[in-house]
CSV table of C-alpha atoms in Angstrom, one decimal:
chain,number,residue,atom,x,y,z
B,207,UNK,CA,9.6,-11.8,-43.4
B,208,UNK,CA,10.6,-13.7,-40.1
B,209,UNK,CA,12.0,-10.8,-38.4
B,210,UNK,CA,8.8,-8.1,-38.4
B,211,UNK,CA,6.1,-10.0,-36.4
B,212,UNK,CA,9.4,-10.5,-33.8
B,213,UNK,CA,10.2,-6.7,-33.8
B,214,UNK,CA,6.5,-6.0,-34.1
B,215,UNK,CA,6.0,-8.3,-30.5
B,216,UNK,CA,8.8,-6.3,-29.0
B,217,UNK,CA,7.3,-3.2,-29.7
B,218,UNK,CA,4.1,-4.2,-27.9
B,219,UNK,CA,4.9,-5.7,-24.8
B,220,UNK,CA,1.3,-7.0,-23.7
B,221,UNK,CA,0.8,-8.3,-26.8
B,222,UNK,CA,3.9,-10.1,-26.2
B,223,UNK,CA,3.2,-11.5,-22.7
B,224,UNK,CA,0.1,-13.0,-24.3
B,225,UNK,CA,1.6,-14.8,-27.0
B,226,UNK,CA,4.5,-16.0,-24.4
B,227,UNK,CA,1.9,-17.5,-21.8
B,228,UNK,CA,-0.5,-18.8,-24.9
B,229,UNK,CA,2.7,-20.2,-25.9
B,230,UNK,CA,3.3,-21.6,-22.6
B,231,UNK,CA,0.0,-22.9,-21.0
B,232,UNK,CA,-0.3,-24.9,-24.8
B,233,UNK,CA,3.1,-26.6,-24.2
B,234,UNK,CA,2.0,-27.6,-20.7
B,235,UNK,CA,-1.3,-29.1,-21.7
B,236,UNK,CA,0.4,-30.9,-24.5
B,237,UNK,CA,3.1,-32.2,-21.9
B,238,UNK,CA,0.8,-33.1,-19.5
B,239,UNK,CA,-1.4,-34.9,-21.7
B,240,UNK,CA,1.4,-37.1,-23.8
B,241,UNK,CA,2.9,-37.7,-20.2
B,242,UNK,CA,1.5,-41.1,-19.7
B,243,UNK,CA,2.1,-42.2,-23.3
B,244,UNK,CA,5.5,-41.0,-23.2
B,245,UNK,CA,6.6,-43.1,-20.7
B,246,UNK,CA,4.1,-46.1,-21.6
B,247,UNK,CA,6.4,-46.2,-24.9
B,248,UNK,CA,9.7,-45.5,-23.1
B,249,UNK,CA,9.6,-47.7,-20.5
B,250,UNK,CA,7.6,-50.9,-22.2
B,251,UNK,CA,8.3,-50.4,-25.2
B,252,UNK,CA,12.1,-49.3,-25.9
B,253,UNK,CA,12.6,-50.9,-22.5
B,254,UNK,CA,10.9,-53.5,-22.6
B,255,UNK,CA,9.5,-54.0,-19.0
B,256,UNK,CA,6.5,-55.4,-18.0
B,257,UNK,CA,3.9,-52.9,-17.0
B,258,UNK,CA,2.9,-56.3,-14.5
B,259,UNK,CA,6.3,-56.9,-12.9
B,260,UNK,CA,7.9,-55.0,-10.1
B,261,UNK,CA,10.7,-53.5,-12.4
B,262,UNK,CA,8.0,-52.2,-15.2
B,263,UNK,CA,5.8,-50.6,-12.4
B,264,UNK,CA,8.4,-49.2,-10.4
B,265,UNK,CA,10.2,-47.6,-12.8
B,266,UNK,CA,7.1,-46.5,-14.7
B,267,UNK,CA,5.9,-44.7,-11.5
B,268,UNK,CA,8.7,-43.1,-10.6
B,269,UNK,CA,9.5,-41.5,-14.5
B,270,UNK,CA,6.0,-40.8,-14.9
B,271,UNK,CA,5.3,-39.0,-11.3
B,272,UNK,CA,8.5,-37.1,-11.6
B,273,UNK,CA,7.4,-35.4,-14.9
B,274,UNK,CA,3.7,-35.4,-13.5
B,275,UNK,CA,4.6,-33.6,-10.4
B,276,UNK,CA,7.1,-31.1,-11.6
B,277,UNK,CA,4.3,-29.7,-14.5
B,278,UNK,CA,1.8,-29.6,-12.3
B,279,UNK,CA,4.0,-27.4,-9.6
B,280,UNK,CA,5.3,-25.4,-11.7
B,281,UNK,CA,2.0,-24.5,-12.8
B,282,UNK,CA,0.1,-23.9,-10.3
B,283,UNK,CA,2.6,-22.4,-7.8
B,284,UNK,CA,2.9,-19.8,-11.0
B,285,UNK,CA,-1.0,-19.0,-10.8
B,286,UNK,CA,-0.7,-19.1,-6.9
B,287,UNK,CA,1.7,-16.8,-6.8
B,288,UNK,CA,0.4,-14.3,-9.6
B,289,UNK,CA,-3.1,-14.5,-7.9
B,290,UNK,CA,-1.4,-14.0,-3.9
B,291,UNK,CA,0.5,-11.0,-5.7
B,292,UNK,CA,-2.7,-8.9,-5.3
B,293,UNK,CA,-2.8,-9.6,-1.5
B,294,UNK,CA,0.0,-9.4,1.2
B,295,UNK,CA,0.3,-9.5,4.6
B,296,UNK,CA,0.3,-5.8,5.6
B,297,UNK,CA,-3.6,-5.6,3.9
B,298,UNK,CA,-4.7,-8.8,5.7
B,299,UNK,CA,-3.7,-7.2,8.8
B,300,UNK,CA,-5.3,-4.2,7.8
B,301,UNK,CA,-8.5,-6.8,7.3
B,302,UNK,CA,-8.3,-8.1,10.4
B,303,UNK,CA,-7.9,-4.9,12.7
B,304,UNK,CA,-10.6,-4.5,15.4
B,305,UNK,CA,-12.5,-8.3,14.2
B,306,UNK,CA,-13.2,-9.9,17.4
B,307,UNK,CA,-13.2,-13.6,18.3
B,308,UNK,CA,-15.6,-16.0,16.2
B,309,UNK,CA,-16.3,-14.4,12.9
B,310,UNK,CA,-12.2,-13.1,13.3
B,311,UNK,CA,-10.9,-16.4,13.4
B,312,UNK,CA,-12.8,-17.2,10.2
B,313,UNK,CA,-11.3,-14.5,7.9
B,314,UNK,CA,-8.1,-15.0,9.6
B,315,UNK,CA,-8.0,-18.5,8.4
B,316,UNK,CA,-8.8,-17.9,5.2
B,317,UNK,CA,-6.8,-15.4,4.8
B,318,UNK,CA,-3.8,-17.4,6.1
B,319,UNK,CA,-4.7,-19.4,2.9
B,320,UNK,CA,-4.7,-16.9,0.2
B,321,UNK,CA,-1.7,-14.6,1.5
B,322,UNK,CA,1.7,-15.2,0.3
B,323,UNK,CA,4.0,-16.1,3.1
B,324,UNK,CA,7.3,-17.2,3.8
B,325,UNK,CA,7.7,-19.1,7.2
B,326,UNK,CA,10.9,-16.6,8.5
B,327,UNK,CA,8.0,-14.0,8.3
B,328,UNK,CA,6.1,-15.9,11.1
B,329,UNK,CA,7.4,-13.4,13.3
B,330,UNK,CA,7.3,-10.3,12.1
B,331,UNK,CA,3.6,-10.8,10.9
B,332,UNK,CA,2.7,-12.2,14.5
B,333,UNK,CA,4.1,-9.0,15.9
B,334,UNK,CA,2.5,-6.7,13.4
B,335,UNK,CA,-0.9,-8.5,14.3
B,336,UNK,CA,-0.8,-8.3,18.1
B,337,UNK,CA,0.6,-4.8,17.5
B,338,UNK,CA,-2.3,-3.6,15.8
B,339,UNK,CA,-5.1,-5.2,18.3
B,340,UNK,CA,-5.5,-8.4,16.4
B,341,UNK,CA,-6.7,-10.7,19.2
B,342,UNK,CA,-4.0,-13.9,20.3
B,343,UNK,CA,-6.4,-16.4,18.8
B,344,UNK,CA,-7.0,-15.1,15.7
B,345,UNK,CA,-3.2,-14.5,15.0
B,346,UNK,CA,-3.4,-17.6,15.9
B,347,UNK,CA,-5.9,-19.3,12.9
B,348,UNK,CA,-3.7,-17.0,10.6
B,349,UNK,CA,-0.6,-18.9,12.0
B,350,UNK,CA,-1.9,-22.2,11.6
B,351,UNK,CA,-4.0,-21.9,8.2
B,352,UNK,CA,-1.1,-20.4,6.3
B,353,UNK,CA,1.4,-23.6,6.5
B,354,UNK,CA,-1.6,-25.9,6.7
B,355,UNK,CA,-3.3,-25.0,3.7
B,356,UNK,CA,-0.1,-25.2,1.0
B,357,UNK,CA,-0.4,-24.5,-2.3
B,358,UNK,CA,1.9,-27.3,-3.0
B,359,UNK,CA,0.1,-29.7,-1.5
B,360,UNK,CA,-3.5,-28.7,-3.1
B,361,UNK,CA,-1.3,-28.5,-6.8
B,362,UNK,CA,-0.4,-32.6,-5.9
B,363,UNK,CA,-3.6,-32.8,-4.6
B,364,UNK,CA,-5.8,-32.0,-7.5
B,365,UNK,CA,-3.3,-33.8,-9.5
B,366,UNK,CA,-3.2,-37.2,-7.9
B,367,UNK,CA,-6.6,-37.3,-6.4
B,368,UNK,CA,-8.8,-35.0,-8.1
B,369,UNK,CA,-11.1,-32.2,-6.5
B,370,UNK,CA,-12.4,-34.0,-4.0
B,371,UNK,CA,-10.2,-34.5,-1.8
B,372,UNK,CA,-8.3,-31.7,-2.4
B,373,UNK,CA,-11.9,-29.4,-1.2
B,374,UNK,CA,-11.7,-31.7,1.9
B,375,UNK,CA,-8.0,-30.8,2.5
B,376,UNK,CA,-8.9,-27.3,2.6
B,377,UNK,CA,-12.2,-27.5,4.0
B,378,UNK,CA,-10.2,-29.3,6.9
B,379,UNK,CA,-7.4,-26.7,7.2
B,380,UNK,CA,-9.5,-23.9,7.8
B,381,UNK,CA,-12.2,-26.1,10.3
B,382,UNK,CA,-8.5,-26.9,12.3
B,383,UNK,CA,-7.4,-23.4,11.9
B,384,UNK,CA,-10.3,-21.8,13.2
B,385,UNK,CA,-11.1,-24.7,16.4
B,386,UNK,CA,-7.5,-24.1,17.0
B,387,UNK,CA,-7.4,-19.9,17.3
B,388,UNK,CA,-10.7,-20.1,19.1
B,389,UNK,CA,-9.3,-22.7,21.6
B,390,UNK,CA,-6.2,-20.8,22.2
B,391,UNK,CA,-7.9,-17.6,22.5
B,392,UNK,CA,-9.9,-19.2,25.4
B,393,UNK,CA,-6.9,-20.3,27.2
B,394,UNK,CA,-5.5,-16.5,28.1
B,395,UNK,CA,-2.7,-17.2,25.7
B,396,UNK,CA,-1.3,-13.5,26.5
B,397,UNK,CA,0.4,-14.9,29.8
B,398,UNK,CA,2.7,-17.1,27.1
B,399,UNK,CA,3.9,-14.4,24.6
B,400,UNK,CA,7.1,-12.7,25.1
B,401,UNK,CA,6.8,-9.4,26.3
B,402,UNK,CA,8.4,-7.5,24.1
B,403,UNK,CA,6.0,-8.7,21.2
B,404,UNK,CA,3.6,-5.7,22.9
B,405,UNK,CA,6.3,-3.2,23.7
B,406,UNK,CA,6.9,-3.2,20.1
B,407,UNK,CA,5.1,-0.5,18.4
B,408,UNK,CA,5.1,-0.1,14.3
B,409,UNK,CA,6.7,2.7,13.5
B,410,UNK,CA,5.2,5.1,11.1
B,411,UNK,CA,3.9,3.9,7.6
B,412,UNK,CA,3.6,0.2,7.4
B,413,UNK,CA,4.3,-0.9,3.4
B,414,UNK,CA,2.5,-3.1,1.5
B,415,UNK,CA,4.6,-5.5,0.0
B,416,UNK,CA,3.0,-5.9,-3.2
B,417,UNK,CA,1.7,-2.4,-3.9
B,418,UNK,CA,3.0,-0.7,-6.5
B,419,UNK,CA,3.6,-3.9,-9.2
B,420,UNK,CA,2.6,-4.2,-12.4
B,421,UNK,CA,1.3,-7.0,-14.9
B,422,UNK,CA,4.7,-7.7,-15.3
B,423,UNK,CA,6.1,-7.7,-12.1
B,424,UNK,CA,3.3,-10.3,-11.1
B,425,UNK,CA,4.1,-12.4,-13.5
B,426,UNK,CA,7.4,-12.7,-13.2
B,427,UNK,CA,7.3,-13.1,-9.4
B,428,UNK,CA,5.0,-16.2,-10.4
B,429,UNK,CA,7.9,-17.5,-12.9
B,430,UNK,CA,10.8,-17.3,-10.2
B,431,UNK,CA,8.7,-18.8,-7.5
B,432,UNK,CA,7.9,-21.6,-9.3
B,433,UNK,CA,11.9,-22.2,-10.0
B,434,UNK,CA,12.5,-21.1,-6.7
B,435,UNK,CA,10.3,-23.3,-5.4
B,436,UNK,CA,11.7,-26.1,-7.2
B,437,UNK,CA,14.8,-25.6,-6.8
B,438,UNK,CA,14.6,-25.5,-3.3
B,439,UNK,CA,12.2,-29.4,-3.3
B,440,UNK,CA,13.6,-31.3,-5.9
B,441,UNK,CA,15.8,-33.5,-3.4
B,442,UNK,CA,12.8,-34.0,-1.6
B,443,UNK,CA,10.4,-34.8,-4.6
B,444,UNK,CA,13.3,-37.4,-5.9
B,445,UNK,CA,13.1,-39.2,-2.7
B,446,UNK,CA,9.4,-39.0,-2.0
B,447,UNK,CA,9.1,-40.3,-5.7
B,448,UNK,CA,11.8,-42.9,-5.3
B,449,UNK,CA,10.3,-44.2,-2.1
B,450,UNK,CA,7.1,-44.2,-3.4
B,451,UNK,CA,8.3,-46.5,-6.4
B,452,UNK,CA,9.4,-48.9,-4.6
B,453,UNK,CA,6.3,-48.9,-2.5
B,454,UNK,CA,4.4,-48.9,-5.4
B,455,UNK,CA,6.4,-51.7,-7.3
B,456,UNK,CA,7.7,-53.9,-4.2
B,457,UNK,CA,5.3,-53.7,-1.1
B,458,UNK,CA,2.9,-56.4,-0.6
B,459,UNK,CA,-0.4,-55.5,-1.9
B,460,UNK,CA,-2.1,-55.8,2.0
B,461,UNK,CA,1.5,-55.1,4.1
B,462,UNK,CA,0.2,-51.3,4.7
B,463,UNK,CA,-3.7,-51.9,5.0
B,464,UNK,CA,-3.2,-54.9,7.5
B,465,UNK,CA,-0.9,-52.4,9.7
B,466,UNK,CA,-2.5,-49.4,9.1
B,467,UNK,CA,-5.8,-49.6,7.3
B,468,UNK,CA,-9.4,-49.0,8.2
B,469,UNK,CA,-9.0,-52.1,10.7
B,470,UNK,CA,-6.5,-50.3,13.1
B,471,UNK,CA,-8.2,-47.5,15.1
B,472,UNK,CA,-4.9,-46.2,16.7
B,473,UNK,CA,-3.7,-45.6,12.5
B,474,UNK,CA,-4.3,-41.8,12.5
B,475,UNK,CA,-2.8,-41.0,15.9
B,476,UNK,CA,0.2,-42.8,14.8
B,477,UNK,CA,0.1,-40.7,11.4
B,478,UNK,CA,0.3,-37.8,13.1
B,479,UNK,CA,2.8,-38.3,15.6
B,480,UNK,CA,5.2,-40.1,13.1
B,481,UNK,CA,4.5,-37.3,10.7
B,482,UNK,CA,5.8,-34.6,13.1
B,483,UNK,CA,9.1,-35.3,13.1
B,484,UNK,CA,9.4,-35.9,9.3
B,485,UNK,CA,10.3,-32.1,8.3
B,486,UNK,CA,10.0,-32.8,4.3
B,487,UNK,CA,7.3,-30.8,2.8
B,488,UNK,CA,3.7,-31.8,0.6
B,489,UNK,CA,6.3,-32.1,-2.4
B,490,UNK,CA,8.4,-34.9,-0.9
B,491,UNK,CA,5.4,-36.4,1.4
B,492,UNK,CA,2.6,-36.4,-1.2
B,493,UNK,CA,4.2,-39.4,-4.6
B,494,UNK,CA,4.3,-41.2,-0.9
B,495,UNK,CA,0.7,-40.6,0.1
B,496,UNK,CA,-0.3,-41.7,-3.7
B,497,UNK,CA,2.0,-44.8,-3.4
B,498,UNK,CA,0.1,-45.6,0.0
B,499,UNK,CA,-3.1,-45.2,-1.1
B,500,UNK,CA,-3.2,-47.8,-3.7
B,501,UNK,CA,-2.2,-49.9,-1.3
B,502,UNK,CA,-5.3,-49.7,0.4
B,503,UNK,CA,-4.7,-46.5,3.3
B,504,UNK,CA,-7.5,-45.0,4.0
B,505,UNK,CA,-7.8,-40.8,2.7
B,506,UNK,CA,-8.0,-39.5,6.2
B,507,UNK,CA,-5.1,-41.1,8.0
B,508,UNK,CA,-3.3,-40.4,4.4
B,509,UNK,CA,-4.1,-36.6,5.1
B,510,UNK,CA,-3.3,-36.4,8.8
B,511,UNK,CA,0.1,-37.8,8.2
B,512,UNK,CA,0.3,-34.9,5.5
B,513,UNK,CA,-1.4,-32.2,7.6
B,514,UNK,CA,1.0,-33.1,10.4
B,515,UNK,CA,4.4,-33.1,8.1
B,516,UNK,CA,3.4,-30.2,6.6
B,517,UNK,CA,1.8,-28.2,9.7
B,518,UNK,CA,3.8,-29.3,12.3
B,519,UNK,CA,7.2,-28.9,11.8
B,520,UNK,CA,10.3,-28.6,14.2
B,521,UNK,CA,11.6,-25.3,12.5
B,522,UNK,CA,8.8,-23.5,12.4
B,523,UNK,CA,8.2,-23.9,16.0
B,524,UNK,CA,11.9,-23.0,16.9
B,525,UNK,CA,11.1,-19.5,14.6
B,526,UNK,CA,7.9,-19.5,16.9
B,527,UNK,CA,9.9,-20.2,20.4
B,528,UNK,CA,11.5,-16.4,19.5
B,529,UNK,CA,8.0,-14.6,20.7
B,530,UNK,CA,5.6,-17.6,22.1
B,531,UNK,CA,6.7,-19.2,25.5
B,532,UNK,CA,7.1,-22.3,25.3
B,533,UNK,CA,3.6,-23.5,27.4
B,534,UNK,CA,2.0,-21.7,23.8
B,535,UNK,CA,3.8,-24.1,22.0
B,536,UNK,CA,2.9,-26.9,23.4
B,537,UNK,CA,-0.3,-26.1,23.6
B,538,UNK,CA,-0.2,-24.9,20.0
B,539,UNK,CA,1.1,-27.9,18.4
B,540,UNK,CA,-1.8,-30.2,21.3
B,541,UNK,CA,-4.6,-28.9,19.5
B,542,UNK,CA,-3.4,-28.4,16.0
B,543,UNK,CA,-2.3,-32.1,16.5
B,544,UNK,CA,-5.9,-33.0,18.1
B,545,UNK,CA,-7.7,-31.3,15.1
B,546,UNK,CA,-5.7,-33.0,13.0
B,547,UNK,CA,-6.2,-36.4,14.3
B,548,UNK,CA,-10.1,-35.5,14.3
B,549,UNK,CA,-9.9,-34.7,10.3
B,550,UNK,CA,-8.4,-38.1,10.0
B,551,UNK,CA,-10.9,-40.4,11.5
B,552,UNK,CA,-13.9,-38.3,10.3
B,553,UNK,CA,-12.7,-38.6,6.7
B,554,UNK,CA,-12.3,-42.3,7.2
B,555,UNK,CA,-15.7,-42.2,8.7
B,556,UNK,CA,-17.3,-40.1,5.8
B,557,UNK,CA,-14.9,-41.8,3.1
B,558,UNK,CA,-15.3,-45.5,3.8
V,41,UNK,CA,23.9,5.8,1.9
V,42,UNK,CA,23.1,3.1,5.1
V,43,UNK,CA,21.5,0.0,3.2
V,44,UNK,CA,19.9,-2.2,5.4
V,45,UNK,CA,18.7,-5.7,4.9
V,46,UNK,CA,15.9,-6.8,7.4
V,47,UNK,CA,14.9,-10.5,7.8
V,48,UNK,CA,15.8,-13.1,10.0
V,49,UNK,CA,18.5,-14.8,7.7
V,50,UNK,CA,16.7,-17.0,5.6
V,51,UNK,CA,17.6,-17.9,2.1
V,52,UNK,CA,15.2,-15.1,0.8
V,53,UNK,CA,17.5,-12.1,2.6
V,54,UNK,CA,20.7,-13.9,1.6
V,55,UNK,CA,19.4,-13.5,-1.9
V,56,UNK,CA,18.3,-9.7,-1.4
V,57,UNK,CA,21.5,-9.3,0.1
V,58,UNK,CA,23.2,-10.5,-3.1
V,59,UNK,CA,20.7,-8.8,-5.4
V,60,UNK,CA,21.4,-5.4,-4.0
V,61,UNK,CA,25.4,-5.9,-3.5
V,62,UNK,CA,25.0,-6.8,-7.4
V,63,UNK,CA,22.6,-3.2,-8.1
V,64,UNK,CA,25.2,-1.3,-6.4
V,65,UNK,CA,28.4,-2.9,-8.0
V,66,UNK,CA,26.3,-2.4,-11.7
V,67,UNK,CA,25.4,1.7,-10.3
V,68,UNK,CA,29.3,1.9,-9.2
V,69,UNK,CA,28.2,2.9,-5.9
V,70,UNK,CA,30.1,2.8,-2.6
V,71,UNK,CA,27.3,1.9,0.1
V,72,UNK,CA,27.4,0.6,3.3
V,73,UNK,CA,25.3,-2.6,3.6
V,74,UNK,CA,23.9,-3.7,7.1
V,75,UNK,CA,22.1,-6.8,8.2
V,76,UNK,CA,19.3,-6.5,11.0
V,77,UNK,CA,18.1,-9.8,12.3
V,78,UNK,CA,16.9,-8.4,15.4
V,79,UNK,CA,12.5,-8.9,15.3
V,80,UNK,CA,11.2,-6.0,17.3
V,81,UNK,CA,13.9,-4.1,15.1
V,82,UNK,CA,12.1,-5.7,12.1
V,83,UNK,CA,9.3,-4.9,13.2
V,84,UNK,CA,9.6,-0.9,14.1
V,85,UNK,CA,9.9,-0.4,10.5
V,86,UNK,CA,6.5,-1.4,9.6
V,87,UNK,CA,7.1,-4.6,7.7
V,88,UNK,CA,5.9,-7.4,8.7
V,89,UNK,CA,6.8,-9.7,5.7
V,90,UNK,CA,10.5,-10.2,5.3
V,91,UNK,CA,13.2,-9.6,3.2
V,92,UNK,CA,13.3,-5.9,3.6
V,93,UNK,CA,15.3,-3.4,1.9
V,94,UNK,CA,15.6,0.1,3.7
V,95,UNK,CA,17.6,2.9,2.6
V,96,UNK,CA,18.9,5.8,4.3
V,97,UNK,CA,16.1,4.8,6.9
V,98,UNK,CA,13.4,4.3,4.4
V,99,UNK,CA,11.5,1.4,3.3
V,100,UNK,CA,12.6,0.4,-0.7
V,101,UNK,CA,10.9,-3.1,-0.3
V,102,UNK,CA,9.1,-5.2,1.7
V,103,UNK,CA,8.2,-9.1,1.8
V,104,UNK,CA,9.9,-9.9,-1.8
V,105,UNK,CA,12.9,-10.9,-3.6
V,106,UNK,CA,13.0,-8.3,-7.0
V,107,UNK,CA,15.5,-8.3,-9.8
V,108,UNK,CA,18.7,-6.4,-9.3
V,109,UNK,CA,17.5,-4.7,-12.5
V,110,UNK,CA,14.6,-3.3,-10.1
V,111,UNK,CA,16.5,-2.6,-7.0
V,112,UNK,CA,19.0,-0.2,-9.7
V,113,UNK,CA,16.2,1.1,-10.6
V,114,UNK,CA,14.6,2.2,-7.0
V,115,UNK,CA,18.6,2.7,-5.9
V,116,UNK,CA,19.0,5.1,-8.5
V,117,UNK,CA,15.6,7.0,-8.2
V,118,UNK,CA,16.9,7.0,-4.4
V,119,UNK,CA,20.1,8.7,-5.5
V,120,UNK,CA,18.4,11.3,-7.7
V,121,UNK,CA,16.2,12.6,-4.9
């Protein structure tokens, strides 16, 4: 009796995969929904903290973000990576061939958003794209979109501060990415890329990395990237959480806003350039941006200081300093950091 | 048969390193397994989304970590041709 719908599933393998992910997408809603309640009873209850009092807070935070934050990654870097599984770099170049500056620089940055990319391919993709015509600025947008525009972050986003801000976060990105190619495109950028990036010539058939997969394949690409991925942030997350706990349960209510609120117009700058050197990514950076913006931050300096975490980091730049002189740099990581600080102050502007 | 892994040396070659050390050990083939790290090399062989796997000069896979129960499979369709 038991056995036969089992054997019957295994005989029909899309039938299933559909009972496995109805399975599994009804286990996550009911997860994310008792999240809060679980750890309402857990920790006040059984534990008997005060929700009021630093312990109760702090500890209630930290268990309930943890959970929070690992459901909602694992979920939506899973649908991320299932959806990106249709496109790959190899086709975006293809999409890109022979677009000029301007309109070029637009479908470059969005499609630095929606193609899956692993920062060691940084690269090889810029030297397929100058390879192939694509013009030095609209490399560039694809450069900066695709670490700018995270699908980590806009999973903690849409999570912790709903859609709102999580449209301006990308609507940002791709303004910075495109201002940013079309800038360097102006400045002759060609003088400041290593030679040999246009002695290089593809040879013969370039692949497409995602061709020839099937339903299958995609979805389990989208299963070990979301364990891959946290495997790889968990340290991170724990920290970010952990530091955002005992923001949350032990900072002055007005220590951050008087510093660093709406009052202080040097705020975003200071985001940005303490945010550089901070090489976490959204994961660990974003329980913190949540723990800060209950204590009165305003949204844009709290998305600058991500932006610039997660945009501008030191190894990236180092993987860069293989094919881009180092005046490209700097003048790379000048107006991404300028765009940036320009996204902070209008969103405190249009926020406030 | 000349394996070659492509990719700068980030944790996703290491792992296609592994994964295909693993598909040969499973086919019980002897293979020799090179790393190129080298990006114009990279890039002369069309990808430009690492890991890569190339065998005997031909592109396997490109821009992904698969299962060692796929790179048998393509390893083994290699051998048969």
């Amino acid at each position: 009796m038991t056995v036969s719908p089992v054997r019957g599933l295994r005989a029909h393998p899309a039938a299933r995969r559909w009972v496995l992910g109805l399975g599994a997408a009804v286990a996550w809603v009911v997860a994310y929904r008792s999240n809060a309640a679980l750890w309402d009873w857990l920790v006040l209850d059984v534990g008997g903290l005060d929700p009021a009092s630093r312990w109760g807070s702090g500890v209630h935070f930290f268990f309930y973000d943890s959970v929070k934050i690992l459901l909602l990654l694992v979920a939506i870097v899973f649908v991320v990576t299932v959806a990106r599984s249709f496109m790959s770099v190899e086709r975006t170049r293809a999409l890109l061939g022979g677009r000029r500056e301007g309109l070029g620089n637009v479908a470059a940055a969005g499609l630095g958003v929606v193609t899956p990319f692993c920062s060691c391919s940084a690269v090889p993709a810029f030297i397929g794209f100058v390879s192939a015509g694509v013009p030095i600025g609209v490399t560039m947008s694809f450069l900066i979109a695709s670490p700018m525009v995270n699908e980590v972050a806009i999973a903690l986003l849409l999570g912790l501060f709903g859609p709102g801000a999580t449209a301006l976060y990308v609507g940002a990105g791709l303004v910075v990415a495109v201002a940013g190619g079309l800038v360097l495109g102006r400045v002759h950028a060609e003088r400041w890329v290593e030679p040999f990036v246009f002695e290089t010539r593809l040879r013969g058939q370039v692949v497409t990395a995602t061709a020839d997969l099937s339903w299958d394949d995609r979805l389990r690409m989208g299963w070990e990237e979301a364990v891959g991925i946290l495997r790889r942030i968990w340290p991170y997350l724990l920290v970010g959480i952990g530091v955002g706990a005992v923001i949350h349960g032990w900072a002055p209510e007005d220590f951050f806003a008087r510093y660093a609120g709406p009052g202080n117009p040097w705020a975003v700058p200071l985001a940005v350039v303490v945010g550089i050197p901070l090489y976490s990514n959204a994961a660990g950076i974003l329980p913190l941006v949540e723990a800060l913006h209950d204590k009165g931050l305003p949204m844009g300096t709290l998305l600058a200081f991500m932006m610039a975490v997660v945009a501008l980091s030191l190894p990236e730049m180092i993987l860069l300093r293989r094919v881009l002189r180092p005046p490209l740099i700097a003048v790379f990581v000048a107006v991404v950091g300028a765009g940036i600080v320009l996204v902070g102050y209008l969103f405190n502007a249009v926020l406030a | 048969m000349l394996i070659k892994i492509l990719g700068p040396g980030c944790a996703n070659c290491a792992a296609l390193e592994r994964v295909t050390r693993d598909a040969l050990a499973q086919l019980g083939v002897d293979a020799e397994v090179v790393k190129v790290t080298g990006y114009a090399e990279i890039a002369a062989y069309g990808i430009m989304s690492t890991p890569g796997l190339v065998v005997d000069e031909q592109v396997l896979v490109a821009g992904r970590v698969p299962t060692t129960a796929r790179v048998t499979e393509l390893l083994a369709a290699h051998l048969a041709s």
